[in-house]
């Protein structure tokens, strides 16, 4: 009996040992499964962190591209950004690859893929950004911009040069309108070293020489008569309306959506074989013959094109070579000049009368010193926000008149500086021989005027373009918030003209300035040379001198401030599951830290 009991104990021990072994084996298996799951999860977390790193690196490139050029549109920004690729700190097998694109909603998307162990673990992350373009519409994109109309009634020239490039050679003195149905009138024997673009009609009532194109959304007309003309258009003639030509030479081609009139002596010397000389979409209201390079030609049957379309001035596609010339689609007032009047809340201001050479004021970046018969008064400047940017060193007056006195803008230190003057009323420089207005070298002076501006003696500018950071600035910049004027476009009468125009300039001395006056009418009677750019509600250029456009102004906004306003805004992000990859449980994405 005793031996049997010992045998039963052995069996019991074996059974218990087997059961314990099963438990241990099951536990080891579970541990292996858990370890593998933890490893996969760690790999997944590594790949997600790498995807995030790719987004951040791509966002840095995006921000840098925007800082380098805030005039970029969304497509240009994408092209300038490029892709971000690299490796993480945990090993060479930890990589990220990020790229940027535009989605259907017009948003920027940064798509980033993070990988670990040669793709064994992979995560995709997409970050969405909103894009607000900057103010890439420079106020000085052309020589003369008359929003509601332009009248060129002087016998002088309109030319172009580049104050920052002595090697410049070109014909960029373009003239145009921006508001719907705004006409351009050419009524004297002038020369335009550029193109003329009108959102209305172009009316030529005297002999002209135009180096570029005549381009109108309505008609282009050369009135009929018996006079002999010597009009020469070196570019093309393009009209959405009717075209009427007489006694002239066109060295390009002619396109009109409607009726065509060919009067005496019309030369169309376009010589490209595969592009027709003349195309029209209406009827021929005259003889169908013209002269091409001294040979008399007759309009062929294929010159009529049913439904012919000519590119619209405001809707030009600059990537389409058949729609040349290239103009920037623009609005009349890109700087929103109506906000200028908000500075009146800082008043009241006093009148400044500089008379009889006994009253003078000097302005610099530190203070203004006003001298009146030996009595000295000092004023301190303010930094204010105007037209969407910070204007440093601004002084405030009610009316400012220089009538025999003097105003000097100069430097207190050795560095270039911006100085500004706000005039709540009128700004006037008389023709008095003692009147003195001088901008010394290294100073950029901006005039912000709510009333009328009358200049009969040109300011003296020692340096046209002032070197400043982050961009260059013009020495004299005139901004007018004046709303007076009757929309006049006239060069006929000088007597009383100053009362009809918000800005009236009549000087026989050279003048360097930019004019931004989208709400009022501008008339310039320059007997010498006016250099810069003019933008007005309407512009009458009536002088016999030269109007010279400085093409360096194409790169300047707000009187020389940097291009501004462009920004990107983080909208959100989400993980995406890569194809053919088994993932662990998804987690909420991290909070944005951009």
XYZ file of C-alpha atoms in Angstrom:
594
model
C 0.000 0.000 0.000
C 2.852 2.395 0.814
C 4.557 1.903 -2.635
C 1.307 2.582 -4.471
C 0.890 5.871 -2.624
C 4.410 7.042 -3.730
C 3.590 6.289 -7.395
C 0.441 8.429 -7.255
C 2.433 11.395 -5.922
C 4.808 11.205 -8.914
C 1.922 11.279 -11.375
C 0.439 14.254 -9.600
C 3.734 16.159 -9.800
C 4.061 15.412 -13.519
C 0.549 16.670 -14.175
C 1.203 19.887 -12.263
C 4.538 20.373 -14.039
C 2.894 19.986 -17.446
C 0.189 22.446 -16.570
C 2.777 24.952 -15.365
C 4.763 24.497 -18.584
C 1.658 25.205 -20.665
C 0.991 28.366 -18.670
C 4.613 29.498 -19.075
C 4.617 28.798 -22.818
C 1.364 30.699 -23.284
C 2.794 33.587 -21.300
C 5.970 33.614 -23.418
C 3.906 33.592 -26.591
C 1.822 36.509 -25.320
C 4.981 38.384 -24.402
C 6.383 37.825 -27.893
C 3.164 39.094 -29.454
C 3.164 42.142 -27.182
C 6.800 42.826 -27.943
C 6.188 42.647 -31.661
C 3.178 44.935 -31.340
C 5.249 47.401 -29.323
C 8.008 47.269 -31.911
C 5.563 47.905 -34.744
C 3.996 50.739 -32.800
C 7.424 52.253 -32.161
C 8.269 51.986 -35.850
C 4.963 53.645 -36.675
C 5.605 56.468 -34.236
C 9.058 56.964 -35.756
C 7.576 57.206 -39.249
C 4.908 59.671 -38.071
C 7.506 61.879 -36.425
C 9.531 61.777 -39.633
C 6.438 62.777 -41.631
C 5.940 65.702 -39.257
C 9.574 66.711 -39.665
C 9.087 66.734 -43.423
C 6.106 69.101 -43.044
C 8.080 71.460 -40.830
C 11.091 71.484 -43.162
C 8.852 72.115 -46.174
C 7.056 74.898 -44.272
C 10.431 76.550 -43.630
C 11.182 76.491 -47.361
C 7.719 77.924 -48.027
C 8.216 80.785 -45.591
C 11.652 81.546 -46.983
C 10.371 81.659 -50.565
C 7.668 84.100 -49.447
C 10.194 86.278 -47.631
C 12.426 86.326 -50.704
C 9.614 87.538 -52.976
C 6.255 88.613 -51.570
C 4.962 89.419 -55.045
C 4.581 85.699 -55.855
C 1.158 84.291 -56.576
C 0.282 80.816 -55.301
C 1.634 79.005 -58.372
C 4.853 81.010 -58.317
C 5.233 80.316 -54.616
C 4.904 76.569 -55.195
C 7.495 76.677 -57.971
C 9.912 78.678 -55.817
C 9.606 76.434 -52.752
C 10.845 73.055 -54.018
C 10.822 69.772 -52.038
C 12.192 68.965 -48.592
C 13.973 65.619 -48.150
C 16.317 64.281 -45.485
C 16.985 61.800 -42.703
C 16.144 61.751 -39.014
C 18.575 61.635 -36.118
C 17.797 58.015 -35.244
C 19.494 56.488 -38.269
C 20.046 56.647 -42.010
C 17.064 54.350 -42.555
C 14.770 57.052 -41.100
C 13.831 59.322 -44.007
C 11.252 61.945 -44.933
C 10.140 63.374 -48.274
C 7.808 66.396 -48.479
C 6.334 68.280 -51.414
C 3.881 71.151 -51.880
C 0.906 71.495 -54.222
C -2.378 73.355 -54.657
C -5.611 71.492 -53.957
C -8.991 71.923 -55.631
C -10.017 74.515 -53.034
C -7.047 76.714 -53.920
C -5.226 75.904 -50.684
C -1.583 74.984 -50.252
C -1.012 71.361 -49.270
C 2.233 69.986 -47.897
C 2.292 66.198 -48.325
C 5.003 64.424 -46.354
C 5.959 60.720 -46.154
C 8.048 59.420 -43.274
C 9.703 55.962 -43.484
C 11.665 53.685 -41.128
C 13.518 50.446 -41.838
C 13.531 50.990 -45.604
C 9.799 51.423 -45.784
C 8.844 48.699 -43.340
C 7.056 51.457 -41.398
C 5.530 54.331 -43.319
C 3.300 57.308 -42.455
C 1.779 60.040 -44.611
C 0.847 63.489 -43.314
C -0.870 66.330 -45.169
C -0.855 69.884 -43.815
C -3.188 72.513 -45.308
C -2.349 76.211 -45.505
C -4.348 79.190 -46.692
C -2.498 81.700 -48.890
C -3.127 85.435 -48.955
C -1.182 87.103 -51.797
C 0.707 90.286 -51.110
C 0.202 93.599 -52.776
C 2.052 92.706 -55.942
C 0.249 95.418 -57.899
C 2.764 98.218 -57.806
C 1.184 101.682 -58.102
C 3.898 102.584 -60.599
C 3.685 99.764 -63.136
C 3.504 102.145 -66.131
C 4.499 105.647 -67.180
C 0.978 107.117 -67.088
C -2.083 105.422 -65.588
C -5.350 107.335 -65.823
C -7.988 105.201 -64.150
C -10.929 107.006 -65.773
C -9.104 108.369 -68.794
C -5.896 109.786 -70.281
C -5.394 112.812 -72.533
C -2.005 113.315 -74.155
C -2.168 116.829 -75.512
C 1.452 117.895 -75.455
C 4.028 117.766 -78.207
C 6.685 116.264 -75.980
C 7.958 112.718 -75.662
C 7.043 109.905 -73.288
C 10.131 107.768 -72.785
C 11.631 105.319 -70.283
C 14.927 104.717 -68.522
C 16.183 102.808 -65.470
C 17.719 104.851 -62.660
C 19.276 101.695 -61.207
C 20.724 100.329 -64.454
C 22.817 102.608 -66.695
C 22.897 99.907 -69.402
C 19.088 99.866 -69.804
C 17.767 100.191 -73.350
C 14.049 99.773 -73.949
C 10.643 101.181 -74.775
C 8.601 100.671 -71.604
C 6.820 104.025 -71.395
C 3.331 102.495 -71.457
C 0.109 104.490 -71.103
C -3.186 102.923 -70.028
C -6.537 103.199 -68.309
C -8.046 100.801 -65.775
C -11.724 101.620 -65.237
C -14.282 100.113 -67.628
C -14.868 102.246 -70.774
C -12.089 104.763 -69.986
C -10.739 106.401 -73.164
C -7.278 107.547 -74.228
C -7.043 110.644 -76.447
C -3.900 111.509 -78.431
C -4.330 115.062 -79.689
C -0.844 116.436 -80.399
C 2.345 115.567 -82.267
C 3.889 113.536 -79.469
C 6.093 110.469 -79.338
C 5.344 107.509 -77.088
C 8.198 105.085 -76.506
C 5.848 102.363 -75.358
C 2.308 101.042 -75.855
C -1.157 102.516 -75.288
C -3.847 100.323 -73.711
C -7.390 101.547 -73.174
C -10.332 99.906 -71.431
C -12.457 102.165 -73.650
C -11.495 103.695 -77.011
C -8.324 105.240 -78.386
C -8.933 108.449 -80.340
C -6.039 109.828 -82.381
C -6.710 113.358 -83.633
C -3.206 114.328 -84.710
C 0.038 112.844 -85.937
C 1.615 110.416 -83.473
C 4.586 108.104 -83.180
C 4.057 105.034 -80.996
C 6.796 102.460 -80.528
C 4.474 99.790 -79.140
C 0.857 98.745 -79.661
C -2.482 100.492 -79.698
C -4.862 98.206 -77.825
C -8.462 99.042 -76.926
C -11.526 97.296 -75.566
C -13.685 99.467 -77.825
C -12.770 101.484 -80.950
C -9.498 102.786 -82.353
C -10.152 105.734 -84.643
C -8.126 108.115 -86.772
C -10.676 110.771 -87.883
C -11.094 111.231 -91.614
C -10.204 114.477 -93.374
C -7.977 115.924 -96.053
C -4.828 116.549 -94.017
C -1.642 114.609 -94.627
C -0.569 112.618 -91.626
C 2.654 110.998 -90.567
C 1.375 108.686 -87.837
C 3.564 105.668 -87.205
C 2.676 102.657 -85.050
C 5.624 100.300 -84.721
C 3.572 97.648 -82.952
C 0.134 96.183 -83.552
C -3.404 97.564 -83.547
C -5.901 95.492 -81.547
C -9.514 96.458 -80.876
C -12.621 94.754 -79.543
C -14.635 97.382 -81.434
C -14.164 99.162 -84.778
C -10.876 100.268 -86.338
C -10.634 103.303 -88.616
C -7.220 104.008 -90.166
C -6.014 106.907 -92.311
C -2.691 108.157 -93.699
C -0.530 106.094 -91.382
C 1.986 103.312 -91.080
C 1.529 100.186 -88.953
C 4.595 97.984 -88.745
C 2.718 95.213 -86.967
C -0.669 93.658 -87.717
C -4.276 94.833 -87.342
C -7.048 92.986 -85.469
C -10.601 94.223 -84.993
C -13.616 92.265 -83.796
C -15.980 94.597 -85.661
C -15.820 96.893 -88.693
C -12.682 97.972 -90.549
C -12.175 101.260 -92.399
C -9.071 101.781 -94.576
C -8.796 105.398 -95.749
C -6.018 107.009 -97.786
C -2.407 105.959 -97.428
C -2.689 103.090 -94.964
C 0.488 101.012 -94.719
C 0.425 97.702 -92.850
C 3.949 96.350 -93.067
C 3.613 93.171 -91.041
C 5.983 90.671 -92.654
C 5.513 87.334 -90.850
C 4.222 84.961 -93.512
C 2.118 82.681 -91.299
C 0.357 85.566 -89.477
C -2.115 87.613 -91.573
C -1.636 91.380 -91.887
C -5.270 92.218 -91.144
C -8.157 90.273 -89.602
C -11.645 91.629 -88.941
C -14.911 90.213 -87.652
C -17.414 92.750 -89.056
C -17.499 94.535 -92.395
C -15.080 96.548 -94.529
C -16.526 100.078 -94.772
C -14.049 101.378 -97.348
C -11.649 100.269 -100.013
C -10.177 96.838 -99.334
C -6.675 97.797 -100.481
C -3.658 98.814 -98.428
C 0.109 98.990 -98.841
C 2.484 96.384 -97.485
C 6.195 97.211 -97.796
C 5.584 99.428 -100.858
C 3.376 96.817 -102.565
C -0.351 97.414 -102.991
C -2.341 94.517 -101.547
C -6.017 93.633 -101.401
C -7.641 92.096 -98.371
C -7.920 88.335 -98.976
C -11.155 86.474 -98.325
C -9.708 84.851 -95.207
C -9.137 88.287 -93.642
C -12.757 88.056 -92.489
C -13.071 85.751 -89.486
C -16.551 85.172 -88.170
C -16.609 85.505 -84.394
C -13.069 86.901 -84.270
C -12.018 87.694 -80.694
C -9.317 90.102 -79.585
C -7.852 89.758 -76.062
C -9.387 92.125 -73.553
C -7.073 94.697 -71.987
C -8.057 93.778 -68.431
C -8.042 90.022 -68.997
C -4.795 89.477 -70.835
C -3.091 86.112 -70.507
C 0.643 86.907 -70.259
C 1.487 83.275 -71.041
C -0.248 83.487 -74.420
C 2.221 84.955 -76.954
C -0.618 85.845 -79.339
C -2.033 88.274 -76.762
C 1.046 90.496 -76.624
C 1.700 93.129 -75.251
C 1.779 92.182 -71.592
C 0.016 94.343 -69.031
C -0.635 93.691 -65.359
C -4.285 93.187 -64.532
C -4.896 96.079 -62.194
C -7.403 97.987 -60.172
C -7.552 101.747 -59.880
C -6.578 102.038 -56.225
C -4.494 99.073 -55.013
C -3.346 100.982 -51.916
C -6.877 101.977 -50.768
C -6.155 105.709 -50.540
C -9.483 106.383 -48.781
C -7.892 105.202 -45.515
C -5.515 108.176 -45.628
C -8.106 110.457 -44.001
C -7.920 108.365 -40.807
C -4.821 110.370 -39.880
C -7.028 113.433 -39.316
C -7.932 111.894 -35.971
C -4.405 112.795 -34.780
C -5.153 116.513 -35.231
C -5.834 119.352 -35.009
C -2.805 120.570 -36.981
C -1.444 124.055 -37.642
C -0.823 125.815 -40.965
C 2.752 126.123 -42.171
C 3.379 129.228 -44.289
C 6.929 129.549 -45.624
C 7.135 133.061 -47.032
C 9.583 135.801 -48.054
C 12.639 133.653 -47.456
C 12.375 134.544 -43.739
C 10.484 131.402 -42.808
C 12.069 128.018 -43.301
C 11.818 124.478 -41.985
C 14.259 121.573 -42.021
C 12.987 118.023 -41.638
C 15.038 115.010 -40.650
C 14.508 111.676 -38.942
C 14.902 113.186 -35.453
C 13.120 116.520 -35.486
C 11.780 119.412 -37.559
C 13.274 122.841 -36.954
C 11.024 125.762 -37.951
C 12.617 129.214 -38.095
C 10.455 132.346 -38.239
C 12.467 135.599 -38.285
C 15.030 134.142 -35.907
C 12.511 132.383 -33.638
C 13.165 128.651 -33.581
C 10.504 125.999 -32.881
C 11.206 122.276 -32.856
C 8.768 119.436 -33.575
C 9.153 115.695 -33.049
C 8.049 113.130 -35.660
C 5.704 110.194 -35.182
C 5.671 106.656 -36.577
C 2.188 105.919 -37.946
C 0.491 103.239 -40.002
C -0.611 104.588 -43.365
C -1.779 102.746 -46.507
C -1.125 99.393 -44.888
C 2.452 99.977 -43.762
C 4.367 101.771 -41.047
C 5.593 105.199 -42.137
C 8.460 106.413 -40.014
C 9.229 110.002 -39.069
C 5.994 111.750 -40.094
C 5.197 115.421 -39.467
C 1.662 116.861 -39.556
C 0.297 120.164 -40.902
C -3.058 121.580 -41.921
C -2.135 123.656 -45.020
C 1.453 123.854 -46.229
C 2.498 126.683 -48.545
C 5.962 127.479 -49.876
C 5.770 131.042 -51.199
C 9.233 132.523 -51.044
C 10.280 130.437 -48.026
C 12.190 127.157 -47.908
C 11.748 123.513 -46.929
C 14.684 121.123 -46.702
C 14.522 117.376 -46.053
C 17.944 116.241 -44.919
C 19.753 113.699 -42.780
C 20.717 114.097 -39.170
C 22.897 110.998 -39.283
C 24.897 109.154 -41.902
C 22.299 106.556 -42.882
C 19.505 106.742 -45.439
C 16.151 107.590 -43.895
C 12.475 107.900 -44.735
C 10.735 111.135 -43.771
C 7.069 111.970 -44.345
C 4.717 114.950 -44.225
C 0.948 114.708 -43.807
C -1.085 117.692 -44.993
C -4.755 117.680 -44.009
C -5.482 120.627 -46.312
C -3.724 121.950 -49.452
C -0.071 121.747 -50.463
C 1.225 124.606 -52.621
C 4.563 125.650 -54.098
C 4.331 129.015 -55.845
C 6.410 130.286 -58.743
C 8.125 132.839 -56.520
C 11.804 133.020 -57.341
C 12.685 132.539 -53.686
C 10.535 129.446 -53.133
C 12.821 126.586 -52.175
C 12.035 122.873 -51.703
C 14.993 120.517 -51.575
C 15.382 116.808 -50.807
C 18.971 116.113 -49.907
C 20.917 113.002 -50.817
C 19.915 109.890 -48.889
C 16.410 111.054 -47.966
C 13.128 109.585 -49.180
C 10.320 112.099 -48.593
C 6.666 111.059 -48.886
C 3.912 113.688 -49.069
C 0.426 112.569 -48.004
C -2.055 115.313 -48.919
C -5.832 115.328 -48.429
C -6.463 118.641 -50.236
C -5.280 119.978 -53.598
C -1.676 119.946 -54.725
C -0.380 122.846 -56.853
C 3.288 122.825 -57.822
C 4.591 125.688 -59.964
C 8.248 125.311 -59.045
C 9.869 121.888 -59.064
C 11.421 120.453 -55.901
C 15.154 119.876 -56.116
C 16.118 116.218 -55.698
C 19.764 115.358 -55.151
C 19.369 111.584 -55.507
C 16.499 109.960 -57.391
C 16.574 106.455 -55.905
C 17.438 106.152 -52.233
C 19.005 102.916 -51.010
C 17.029 101.552 -48.093
C 16.420 98.177 -46.513
C 14.507 96.038 -47.371
C 13.993 97.810 -50.706
C 14.891 100.944 -52.590
C 12.739 104.058 -52.338
C 12.089 107.007 -54.605
C 13.253 110.369 -53.294
C 9.862 112.130 -53.613
C 6.564 110.261 -53.402
C 3.266 112.154 -53.645
C 0.044 110.538 -52.368
C -3.233 112.409 -52.775
C -6.484 111.533 -51.025
C -8.232 114.471 -52.678
C -11.679 113.727 -54.142
C -12.215 117.035 -55.951
C -12.159 117.420 -59.712
C -14.811 117.033 -62.378
C -13.181 114.244 -64.335
C -11.729 116.790 -66.720
C -9.478 115.625 -69.541
C -8.271 118.774 -71.191
C -5.085 120.443 -72.364
C -6.729 123.414 -74.078
C -6.838 126.171 -71.476
C -4.212 126.843 -68.868
C -6.060 129.758 -67.289
C -8.092 128.443 -64.412
C -6.913 124.872 -64.993
C -5.459 124.625 -61.514
C -8.946 124.943 -60.005
C -10.296 121.981 -61.957
C -7.621 119.474 -61.041
C -6.779 117.946 -57.697
C -3.108 117.897 -58.719
C -1.762 120.578 -61.037
C 1.936 120.752 -61.940
C 3.228 123.551 -64.159
C 6.992 123.891 -64.089
C 9.741 124.566 -66.581
C 12.370 122.834 -64.462
C 13.149 119.120 -64.221
C 11.078 117.247 -61.644
C 11.540 113.775 -60.139
C 8.538 112.244 -58.351
C 5.939 109.510 -58.195
C 2.290 110.596 -58.130
C -0.446 108.390 -56.696
C -3.847 110.102 -56.915
C -6.572 107.588 -57.887
C -9.520 109.677 -56.662
C -8.840 112.985 -58.376
C -7.731 114.457 -61.717
C -4.101 115.198 -62.516
C -2.747 117.694 -65.019
C 0.956 118.063 -65.803
C 2.177 120.987 -67.909
C 5.869 120.148 -67.873
C 8.016 122.433 -69.970
C 11.163 120.484 -69.120
C 11.415 116.857 -67.992
C 9.139 115.058 -65.558
C 10.722 111.792 -64.371
C 8.904 109.117 -62.410
C 5.367 107.764 -62.832
C 1.834 109.216 -62.711
C -1.324 107.453 -61.537
C -4.470 109.545 -61.312
C -8.235 109.319 -61.443
C -7.687 110.916 -64.839
C -4.433 112.245 -66.290
C -3.970 115.131 -68.717
C -0.339 115.295 -69.832
C -0.143 118.624 -71.614
C 3.490 119.683 -71.560
C 5.932 120.109 -74.405
C 8.740 118.612 -72.355
C 9.635 114.969 -71.803
C 7.779 112.604 -69.497
C 10.298 109.940 -68.602
C 9.195 106.746 -66.880
C 11.656 105.180 -64.458
C 11.281 101.408 -64.895
C 12.922 100.870 -61.487
C 9.504 101.814 -60.096
C 8.088 98.463 -61.228
C 9.747 96.940 -58.167
C 8.527 99.507 -55.648
C 5.292 99.776 -53.699
C 3.892 102.445 -51.390
C 6.615 104.922 -52.130
C 9.461 102.514 -51.648
C 8.259 100.282 -48.838
C 8.726 96.571 -49.249
C 6.035 94.512 -50.914
C 3.684 93.586 -48.105
C 0.644 91.676 -47.035
C 1.479 88.202 -48.387
C 1.068 85.485 -45.782
C 0.322 81.808 -45.275
C -2.052 80.565 -42.579
C -2.119 77.060 -41.082
C -5.560 75.466 -41.587
C -5.136 71.904 -40.312
C -3.542 68.534 -40.970
C -4.371 64.845 -41.053
C -2.638 61.507 -41.310
C -3.314 59.322 -44.297
C -2.965 55.545 -44.342
C -0.447 54.473 -47.016
C -1.571 51.778 -49.420
C -0.704 48.113 -48.654
C 0.606 48.920 -45.202
C -0.895 47.379 -42.061
C -1.056 50.019 -39.415
C -1.454 49.990 -35.673
C -4.264 51.935 -33.996
C -4.610 55.545 -35.190
C -4.026 58.388 -32.775
C -5.209 61.957 -32.875
C -2.723 64.211 -34.750
C -0.596 66.513 -32.611
C -1.499 70.140 -32.095
C -0.135 72.508 -34.754
C 3.053 74.266 -33.730
C 3.763 76.243 -36.921
